[in-house]
Coordinates of C-alpha atoms in Angstrom, one line a residue:
M218 CA -21.4 46.9 55.8
N219 CA -20.5 49.3 58.5
I220 CA -17.0 50.5 59.2
R221 CA -16.6 48.5 62.4
K222 CA -17.7 45.2 60.8
F223 CA -15.4 45.9 57.9
K224 CA -12.4 46.4 60.2
W225 CA -13.1 43.1 62.0
T226 CA -13.4 41.3 58.6
L227 CA -10.1 42.9 57.5
A228 CA -8.4 42.0 60.7
F229 CA -9.6 38.4 60.5
A230 CA -8.5 38.1 56.9
G231 CA -5.1 39.6 57.8
A232 CA -4.7 37.0 60.6
V233 CA -5.5 34.2 58.2
V234 CA -2.9 35.4 55.7
V235 CA -0.2 35.8 58.4
V236 CA -0.9 32.2 59.7
L237 CA -0.7 30.8 56.1
L238 CA 2.5 32.7 55.4
L239 CA 4.1 31.4 58.7
R240 CA 2.9 27.9 58.0
G241 CA 4.2 28.0 54.5
F242 CA 7.4 29.9 55.0
A243 CA 8.6 29.6 58.6
F244 CA 7.0 27.0 60.9
T245 CA 4.4 24.2 60.7
S246 CA 2.8 22.1 63.4
Y247 CA 3.0 18.3 63.5
L248 CA 1.1 15.8 65.6
I249 CA 3.2 12.8 66.8
P250 CA 1.2 9.8 65.8
S251 CA 3.1 6.9 67.3
T252 CA 5.6 5.9 70.0
G253 CA 8.6 5.7 67.6
M254 CA 10.4 8.8 69.0
E255 CA 9.9 8.2 72.7
N256 CA 11.4 9.3 75.0
S257 CA 12.4 12.4 73.0
I258 CA 8.8 13.1 71.9
F259 CA 5.7 11.2 73.1
Q260 CA 2.7 10.0 71.1
G261 CA 0.0 12.7 71.0
E262 CA 2.4 15.7 71.5
R263 CA 2.5 18.5 69.0
I264 CA 5.7 20.1 67.8
L265 CA 6.8 23.1 65.8
V266 CA 8.9 22.3 62.8
N267 CA 11.4 24.9 61.7
K268 CA 11.4 25.0 57.9
W269 CA 14.5 27.1 57.8
S270 CA 16.7 24.6 59.7
Y271 CA 18.1 23.2 56.4
G272 CA 17.0 26.0 54.1
L273 CA 13.4 26.7 53.1
R274 CA 11.9 24.2 50.7
V275 CA 9.8 26.4 48.5
P276 CA 6.1 25.4 49.0
F277 CA 3.6 24.4 46.3
M278 CA 6.0 21.9 44.6
S279 CA 3.3 21.2 42.1
L280 CA 3.8 24.7 40.7
F281 CA 7.5 25.4 41.3
S282 CA 9.1 21.9 41.4
Y283 CA 11.9 21.5 44.0
H284 CA 13.8 24.5 45.1
R285 CA 15.4 25.3 48.4
W286 CA 16.5 28.7 49.7
C287 CA 19.7 28.9 51.8
E288 CA 20.2 25.2 51.7
S289 CA 22.2 23.5 54.5
P290 CA 22.8 19.8 55.3
V291 CA 21.0 17.8 58.0
Q292 CA 23.2 17.1 61.0
R293 CA 23.7 13.7 62.6
Q294 CA 21.3 13.1 65.5
D295 CA 18.9 15.8 64.4
I296 CA 15.2 14.9 64.8
V297 CA 13.9 15.5 61.3
V298 CA 10.4 15.8 59.7
F299 CA 10.1 14.7 56.1
N300 CA 7.8 13.3 53.5
N301 CA 7.5 9.6 52.9
P302 CA 10.2 8.6 50.4
A303 CA 8.2 5.4 49.5
G304 CA 4.9 7.2 48.8
I305 CA 5.5 7.2 45.0
R306 CA 1.8 6.8 44.3
E307 CA 1.6 10.5 45.1
P308 CA 4.0 12.1 42.5
I309 CA 4.1 15.5 44.2
I310 CA 6.5 15.2 47.1
D311 CA 5.1 17.8 49.5
R312 CA 1.7 16.1 49.4
R313 CA 3.0 12.8 50.7
E314 CA 2.6 11.4 54.2
I315 CA 4.8 13.0 56.8
Y316 CA 7.3 11.1 59.0
I317 CA 9.6 12.0 61.8
S318 CA 12.9 10.2 62.7
R319 CA 16.4 10.8 64.0
C320 CA 19.2 11.3 61.4
L321 CA 21.7 8.5 61.9
G322 CA 23.7 8.9 58.7
V323 CA 24.5 11.8 56.4
P324 CA 25.9 11.6 52.8
G325 CA 29.2 9.7 52.8
D326 CA 28.8 8.1 56.2
T327 CA 29.5 4.4 56.7
L328 CA 27.0 2.8 59.0
F329 CA 27.2 -0.8 60.3
V330 CA 23.9 -2.6 59.9
D331 CA 22.5 -6.0 60.6
S332 CA 20.4 -8.2 58.3
L333 CA 17.3 -6.0 59.1
F334 CA 19.3 -2.8 58.4
S335 CA 19.2 -1.8 62.0
V336 CA 22.2 0.4 62.7
I337 CA 24.7 -1.0 65.2
S338 CA 28.1 0.2 66.3
P339 CA 31.3 -2.0 66.1
E340 CA 31.7 -1.4 69.8
A341 CA 28.2 -2.8 70.5
Q342 CA 28.8 -5.7 68.1
F343 CA 31.8 -6.9 70.0
N344 CA 30.8 -5.8 73.5
P345 CA 31.7 -8.6 76.0
D346 CA 28.6 -7.8 78.0
K347 CA 26.2 -8.4 75.0
K348 CA 24.1 -11.5 75.6
R349 CA 24.1 -14.3 73.0
L350 CA 22.3 -17.6 72.8
Y351 CA 24.1 -20.9 73.6
S352 CA 22.8 -24.4 73.6
Y353 CA 23.8 -27.5 75.6
P354 CA 22.5 -31.0 76.2
A355 CA 19.5 -31.1 78.5
S356 CA 21.3 -33.8 80.6
K357 CA 23.8 -31.1 81.6
E358 CA 21.3 -28.8 83.1
N359 CA 22.2 -29.5 86.7
L360 CA 25.9 -29.0 86.0
I361 CA 25.3 -25.7 84.2
T362 CA 23.1 -24.3 87.0
S363 CA 25.7 -25.4 89.6
L364 CA 28.5 -23.7 87.6
M365 CA 26.4 -20.5 87.2
H366 CA 25.9 -20.4 91.0
T367 CA 29.6 -20.9 91.7
L368 CA 30.6 -18.3 89.1
S369 CA 27.9 -15.8 90.2
I370 CA 26.4 -15.7 86.7
T371 CA 22.9 -14.3 86.7
N372 CA 20.2 -16.9 86.0
D373 CA 18.0 -15.4 83.3
G374 CA 16.1 -18.7 82.9
L375 CA 15.9 -20.9 79.9
M376 CA 15.5 -19.2 76.5
G377 CA 14.3 -22.4 74.9
S378 CA 14.2 -26.2 75.5
N379 CA 13.2 -29.6 74.2
D380 CA 13.8 -33.2 75.2
S381 CA 17.5 -33.1 74.2
T382 CA 18.6 -29.5 74.2
H383 CA 18.4 -26.4 76.4
V384 CA 19.2 -22.8 75.4
R385 CA 20.4 -20.0 77.7
S386 CA 21.8 -16.5 77.1
F387 CA 25.4 -15.7 78.2
S388 CA 27.7 -12.8 77.6
R389 CA 31.1 -13.5 76.0
Y390 CA 32.7 -13.1 79.4
E391 CA 30.3 -15.5 81.1
Y392 CA 30.9 -18.0 78.3
Y393 CA 34.6 -17.6 78.9
L394 CA 34.1 -18.3 82.7
L395 CA 32.2 -21.4 81.9
E396 CA 34.9 -22.7 79.6
Q397 CA 37.5 -22.1 82.2
A398 CA 35.5 -23.8 84.9
M399 CA 35.4 -27.0 82.8
N400 CA 39.2 -27.3 83.2
G401 CA 40.1 -27.5 79.5
K402 CA 37.6 -30.3 78.7
E403 CA 35.7 -30.1 75.4
S404 CA 32.9 -27.7 75.8
F405 CA 29.4 -28.9 75.5
V406 CA 28.1 -25.3 75.5
Q407 CA 27.9 -24.2 71.9
P408 CA 26.9 -20.8 70.5
L409 CA 23.7 -20.8 68.4
S410 CA 24.3 -19.4 64.9
N411 CA 21.8 -16.6 64.4
K412 CA 21.6 -13.3 62.5
E413 CA 22.5 -11.2 65.5
D414 CA 25.9 -12.8 65.6
A415 CA 26.6 -12.3 61.9
E416 CA 29.2 -9.7 61.0
P417 CA 27.6 -6.3 60.4
N418 CA 27.5 -5.0 56.8
P419 CA 29.0 -1.5 56.0
L420 CA 26.3 0.7 54.6
I421 CA 27.5 3.8 52.8
V422 CA 24.9 6.7 52.7
P423 CA 24.8 8.0 49.1
G424 CA 25.9 11.5 48.3
K425 CA 25.5 13.7 45.2
G426 CA 28.1 12.8 42.5
K427 CA 29.2 9.6 44.3
F428 CA 29.4 6.0 43.4
I429 CA 28.2 3.2 45.7
R430 CA 29.5 -0.4 45.3
V431 CA 26.7 -3.0 44.8
Y432 CA 26.7 -6.1 47.1
P433 CA 24.1 -8.9 47.4
W434 CA 22.9 -7.5 50.7
N435 CA 22.4 -3.9 49.5
M436 CA 21.3 -4.6 46.0
T437 CA 17.5 -4.3 46.6
L438 CA 18.0 -1.1 48.6
L439 CA 20.1 0.6 45.9
R440 CA 17.7 -0.6 43.1
N441 CA 14.7 0.9 45.0
T442 CA 16.6 4.2 45.5
L443 CA 17.5 4.5 41.8
V444 CA 13.9 3.8 40.7
M445 CA 12.1 6.0 43.2
H446 CA 14.4 9.0 43.5
E447 CA 16.9 8.9 40.6
G448 CA 14.4 8.3 37.8
K449 CA 16.4 5.3 36.4
Q450 CA 15.3 2.0 35.2
A451 CA 16.8 -0.6 37.5
E452 CA 16.1 -4.3 38.0
I453 CA 17.7 -7.4 39.5
K454 CA 18.2 -10.4 37.3
N455 CA 20.1 -13.5 38.3
D456 CA 21.6 -11.8 41.4
T457 CA 22.9 -8.9 39.2
L458 CA 21.7 -5.3 39.2
Y459 CA 20.9 -3.8 35.8
V460 CA 20.6 -0.1 35.4
N461 CA 19.1 1.3 32.2
G462 CA 19.6 -2.2 30.7
K463 CA 23.3 -2.6 31.6
P464 CA 24.8 -4.8 34.4
T465 CA 26.6 -2.7 37.0
Q466 CA 28.7 -3.1 40.1
H467 CA 28.6 0.6 41.1
C468 CA 25.6 3.0 41.3
Y469 CA 25.9 6.7 40.7
F470 CA 23.7 9.2 42.6
T471 CA 22.7 12.7 41.8
K472 CA 21.2 13.6 45.2
D473 CA 22.2 13.7 48.8
Y474 CA 20.5 11.1 51.0
Y475 CA 20.1 10.5 54.7
W476 CA 19.5 7.4 56.9
M477 CA 16.8 7.9 59.5
G478 CA 16.1 5.8 62.6
S479 CA 13.5 5.7 65.3
N480 CA 14.4 6.1 69.0
N481 CA 12.2 3.0 69.7
T482 CA 13.8 0.4 67.5
V483 CA 10.7 -1.8 67.7
N484 CA 9.0 0.9 65.6
F485 CA 10.0 0.3 62.0
S486 CA 8.6 3.6 60.6
D487 CA 12.1 4.7 59.6
S488 CA 14.7 3.9 56.9
R489 CA 14.4 0.2 57.6
L490 CA 11.0 0.5 56.0
F491 CA 11.4 3.2 53.3
G492 CA 15.1 3.3 52.7
F493 CA 17.2 6.4 52.1
V494 CA 15.6 9.8 52.5
P495 CA 16.5 12.3 49.7
Q496 CA 17.3 15.9 50.5
D497 CA 14.2 17.1 48.5
H498 CA 11.9 15.2 51.0
I499 CA 13.2 17.1 54.0
I500 CA 10.7 19.5 55.5
G501 CA 12.6 20.8 58.6
K502 CA 13.9 20.1 62.0
A503 CA 11.7 19.3 65.0
S504 CA 12.1 22.4 67.1
I505 CA 9.8 22.9 70.1
I506 CA 7.0 20.9 71.8
W507 CA 4.2 23.3 72.0
F508 CA 1.5 21.0 73.3
S509 CA 1.6 18.0 75.5
K510 CA -0.7 16.2 77.9
E511 CA -0.4 13.2 80.1
K512 CA -3.3 11.1 81.4
E513 CA -3.8 11.5 85.1
T514 CA -5.3 8.7 87.1
G515 CA -7.0 9.1 90.5
L516 CA -10.3 10.3 91.9
F517 CA -10.7 12.8 89.0
D518 CA -9.9 11.4 85.6
G519 CA -8.5 14.3 83.6
Y520 CA -5.4 15.7 82.0
R521 CA -2.5 17.6 83.2
W522 CA -0.2 19.8 81.0
R523 CA 3.5 19.0 80.8
R524 CA 6.6 19.6 78.7
F525 CA 5.3 22.9 77.2
F526 CA 7.8 24.7 75.0
R527 CA 10.6 22.3 75.6
T528 CA 13.3 22.0 73.0
V529 CA 13.2 18.7 71.1
K530 CA 16.4 16.7 71.6

């Protein structure tokens, strides 16, 4: 091998080593596979993940177990990249599937969630402008539409109907106006009971060294967390949670956890699917969009480049 060829080989090998070191100890690239984080990040974009945002998780966990240098907590509203907490078929955490979501809750936070564990705020729950479903006799349809016209209530159309009953959506304020327009007569417009109108449940995000109270609605979530991430034997019998063979009303946790949510709430690839995310599953913070393309339509069907090197927010 001549000197020139040797220099090129050495330079190439050095470049590979530098890339591997950067990928393992500084930044890594991640392809956004779905629409879950739109409009912050779009499907098909590539981002750089800063592995030092929350302290560097030492790579090669199969050799070194879990260690993190210069550890710092995830902040609320950060867009975070992490390994799948539910991927327990793969025992080594850093080999599991990778997800990206926004942090909605940090250890110790109390979140208000509905029956599907979607996070809602108390303000939104009791917002007078929030639409709810109401039913009334089909024979009253003409009267209702007349009152809506008089009261300038927007006609969103029927949400459902059969021979005897019609269903429409009204805000609390619109429902109040309809009741007032009936001059104190017994209202024939009745709210439909549904899960959306149920009182939200307070979900406490577990923290290291903390106890969480067990309720019927969070029992399965806590059981799964204890089994998957705390290494405990936990099962539910006769509506009671048993931990290591003993019934309990409080669960103790040895790790910090986070609650993650998608920007697009229709996309369930977040904590509603896999539960709490432990600190040891956190890879880093979504930092910069380094590649983006948007389909261009017209005479020439091609791609135009956009959003390069924008900070992820």
